[in-house]
Amino acid sequence: MSRVAVLKGGGSLERQVSLRSGARVEDALQRLGHEVIAIDVAGDLVARLRATAPDVAFVAMHGRDGEDGTVQELLEILGIPYTASGVSACMRCADKVLSKHAMADAGLPTPDFYSFTETAFKELGAAEALPAIEERLAFPIVVKPADQGSALGVRFARAAADVPQALIAAFSYSHKVVLERHVHGRELAVSILGDEALPIVEAVPREEDFYDFSARYTIGRTSFVCPAQLGDALTGRAQAMALDVFRLLGCRGFARVDLMLEEDTGELYVLEANAIPGLTETSLLPQAAEAAGVEFDELISRIVEMALEPAQPARAAPD
Ligand SMILES: Nc1ncnc2c1ncn2[C@@H]1O[C@H](COP(=O)(O)OP(=O)(O)O)[C@@H](O)[C@H]1O
Ligand SMILES: [Mg+2]
């Protein structure tokens, strides 16, 4: 039994999801017999952590600050062990440009892309390069902020005329945007727990919504199937790919890797890795864990245990 600080909320756009993840984690920790200190993360975070001196922090935060390495850095400074990935892995997952470059360099398939900062548009005339990008990626092109989640600011541009609006939307969320090749196919989420890939969840849009992005994200219009009906070989390939991404980015404890299975080619492509995926009643990682026979309380218990394990050396010892 430990004193566990549950960090939740914060100022990110995913605050509400985080509050729900946090509340559910708190309930589980209480059932497990831990002493729970609930912290809605704000300006007094460091003071509260110092005052309460928890044995471990459960970071139930999504998006900016909580999932991008910021809170993790503070926990490092305070010497408080914490759940899920460390600072550098969080930074790599939170920034799609960093993670996509890392995957491409390592030979892991991720859709072709180009990325620009707002400065490149305002001061370096990057708009002049758009026709060349459009020709290489071909329409539809996906335009998204480099560092958001929950599909915020993600737009599908069907033609050149759609691109400026899509860029404006993406730049309203981030100073850096990604233009990415659209992969038409099935959407798969592979959750990782410890060093194992869990059963795959497929997000299935209603037939008529397949091409309609906003409808796909309207509550109740997407259904989730777990385990995804893929056959053993494809399931194994997707799980192995997700584990490769988890290790490449240096993740720890748990994470979720989102992939597309391209309809025409049967190829898998990695869209992104989420360092702290949702832990709510409807979230995908808890569903996947349950399909593997790991109930929510056990999931939370294992995540806390992993946080308390001595850290692995970052590099192999010299011989
Ligand atoms: N290249 C792509 N091809 C097809 N669909 C995509 C592509 N990129 C994003 N999407 C769709 O948009 C959703 C959100 O994009 P994602 O890159 O996962 O960003 P977020 O971090 O906001 O979740 C995906 O779950 C998928 O449905
Ligand atoms: Mg995603």
PDB file of C-alpha atoms and ligand atoms in Angstrom, residues 14 67 93-94 96 100 110-112 140-156 179-188 203 213 216-217 256 258-260 269-274, ligand 1:
ATOM      1  CA  GLU A  14      -8.223  17.438 -23.005  1.00  0.00           C
ATOM      2  CA  GLU A  67       1.465  14.119 -21.624  1.00  0.00           C
ATOM      3  CA  CYS A  93       5.046  10.942 -28.573  1.00  0.00           C
ATOM      4  CA  ALA A  94       3.506  14.380 -28.106  1.00  0.00           C
ATOM      5  CA  LYS A  96       4.045  13.986 -34.323  1.00  0.00           C
ATOM      6  CA  LYS A 100       7.159  10.320 -37.414  1.00  0.00           C
ATOM      7  CA  THR A 110       4.195   5.969 -41.196  1.00  0.00           C
ATOM      8  CA  PRO A 111       2.291   7.887 -43.903  1.00  0.00           C
ATOM      9  CA  ASP A 112       4.435  10.274 -45.982  1.00  0.00           C
ATOM     10  CA  PRO A 140      -7.174  13.891 -49.928  1.00  0.00           C
ATOM     11  CA  ILE A 141      -4.429  15.243 -47.682  1.00  0.00           C
ATOM     12  CA  VAL A 142      -4.693  15.162 -43.896  1.00  0.00           C
ATOM     13  CA  VAL A 143      -3.739  18.419 -42.193  1.00  0.00           C
ATOM     14  CA  LYS A 144      -3.155  18.326 -38.435  1.00  0.00           C
ATOM     15  CA  PRO A 145      -1.453  20.207 -35.634  1.00  0.00           C
ATOM     16  CA  ALA A 146       1.866  18.585 -34.678  1.00  0.00           C
ATOM     17  CA  ASP A 147       1.060  18.361 -30.998  1.00  0.00           C
ATOM     18  CA  GLN A 148      -2.603  17.896 -30.194  1.00  0.00           C
ATOM     19  CA  GLY A 149      -4.789  14.904 -29.419  1.00  0.00           C
ATOM     20  CA  SER A 150      -8.406  13.744 -29.602  1.00  0.00           C
ATOM     21  CA  ALA A 151      -8.482  14.647 -33.318  1.00  0.00           C
ATOM     22  CA  LEU A 152      -8.552  18.368 -32.427  1.00  0.00           C
ATOM     23  CA  GLY A 153      -7.687  20.484 -35.452  1.00  0.00           C
ATOM     24  CA  VAL A 154      -7.438  17.481 -37.801  1.00  0.00           C
ATOM     25  CA  ARG A 155      -8.908  18.196 -41.261  1.00  0.00           C
ATOM     26  CA  PHE A 156      -9.121  16.250 -44.496  1.00  0.00           C
ATOM     27  CA  LEU A 179       0.467  17.559 -43.937  1.00  0.00           C
ATOM     28  CA  GLU A 180       0.114  13.830 -44.310  1.00  0.00           C
ATOM     29  CA  ARG A 181      -0.879  11.305 -46.957  1.00  0.00           C
ATOM     30  CA  HIS A 182      -4.387  10.058 -46.319  1.00  0.00           C
ATOM     31  CA  VAL A 183      -4.586   6.301 -45.759  1.00  0.00           C
ATOM     32  CA  HIS A 184      -7.938   4.857 -46.707  1.00  0.00           C
ATOM     33  CA  GLY A 185      -8.734   1.807 -44.654  1.00  0.00           C
ATOM     34  CA  ARG A 186      -9.421   0.415 -41.202  1.00  0.00           C
ATOM     35  CA  GLU A 187      -8.396   2.214 -38.043  1.00  0.00           C
ATOM     36  CA  LEU A 188      -6.683   0.098 -35.385  1.00  0.00           C
ATOM     37  CA  ALA A 203     -12.823   1.857 -34.548  1.00  0.00           C
ATOM     38  CA  PHE A 213     -14.609  12.852 -40.612  1.00  0.00           C
ATOM     39  CA  ARG A 216     -16.730   9.653 -37.172  1.00  0.00           C
ATOM     40  CA  TYR A 217     -16.041  11.639 -34.060  1.00  0.00           C
ATOM     41  CA  ARG A 256      -1.385   3.197 -27.230  1.00  0.00           C
ATOM     42  CA  ASP A 258      -2.756   4.086 -33.546  1.00  0.00           C
ATOM     43  CA  LEU A 259      -2.454   2.479 -36.961  1.00  0.00           C
ATOM     44  CA  MET A 260      -4.237   2.425 -40.299  1.00  0.00           C
ATOM     45  CA  TYR A 269       0.899   2.510 -41.245  1.00  0.00           C
ATOM     46  CA  VAL A 270       1.518   4.059 -37.833  1.00  0.00           C
ATOM     47  CA  LEU A 271      -0.281   7.361 -37.289  1.00  0.00           C
ATOM     48  CA  GLU A 272       0.943   8.143 -33.794  1.00  0.00           C
ATOM     49  CA  ALA A 273       1.746   6.907 -30.310  1.00  0.00           C
ATOM     50  CA  ASN A 274      -0.146   8.214 -27.280  1.00  0.00           C
TER      51      ASN A 274
HETATM   52  N1  LIG B   1      -3.062   9.896 -42.580  1.00  0.00           N
HETATM   53  C1  LIG B   1      -4.307   9.587 -42.194  1.00  0.00           C
HETATM   54  N2  LIG B   1      -5.094   8.819 -42.974  1.00  0.00           N
HETATM   55  C2  LIG B   1      -6.363   8.518 -42.593  1.00  0.00           C
HETATM   56  N3  LIG B   1      -6.947   8.948 -41.470  1.00  0.00           N
HETATM   57  C3  LIG B   1      -6.212   9.732 -40.652  1.00  0.00           C
HETATM   58  C4  LIG B   1      -4.864  10.092 -40.976  1.00  0.00           C
HETATM   59  N4  LIG B   1      -4.395  10.870 -39.986  1.00  0.00           N
HETATM   60  C5  LIG B   1      -5.389  11.012 -39.088  1.00  0.00           C
HETATM   61  N5  LIG B   1      -6.492  10.328 -39.481  1.00  0.00           N
HETATM   62  C6  LIG B   1      -7.755  10.244 -38.731  1.00  0.00           C
HETATM   63  O1  LIG B   1      -7.783  11.299 -37.781  1.00  0.00           O
HETATM   64  C7  LIG B   1      -7.759  10.773 -36.448  1.00  0.00           C
HETATM   65  C8  LIG B   1      -6.890  11.633 -35.549  1.00  0.00           C
HETATM   66  O2  LIG B   1      -5.578  11.706 -36.062  1.00  0.00           O
HETATM   67  P1  LIG B   1      -4.295  11.432 -35.172  1.00  0.00           P
HETATM   68  O3  LIG B   1      -3.109  11.550 -36.050  1.00  0.00           O
HETATM   69  O4  LIG B   1      -4.436  10.146 -34.434  1.00  0.00           O
HETATM   70  O5  LIG B   1      -4.297  12.677 -34.177  1.00  0.00           O
HETATM   71  P2  LIG B   1      -4.750  12.840 -32.647  1.00  0.00           P
HETATM   72  O6  LIG B   1      -3.489  12.988 -31.897  1.00  0.00           O
HETATM   73  O7  LIG B   1      -5.560  14.077 -32.637  1.00  0.00           O
HETATM   74  O8  LIG B   1      -5.508  11.619 -32.243  1.00  0.00           O
HETATM   75  C9  LIG B   1      -7.248   9.349 -36.608  1.00  0.00           C
HETATM   76  O9  LIG B   1      -7.696   8.557 -35.553  1.00  0.00           O
HETATM   77  C10 LIG B   1      -7.835   8.964 -37.955  1.00  0.00           C
HETATM   78  O10 LIG B   1      -9.198   8.628 -37.843  1.00  0.00           O
END
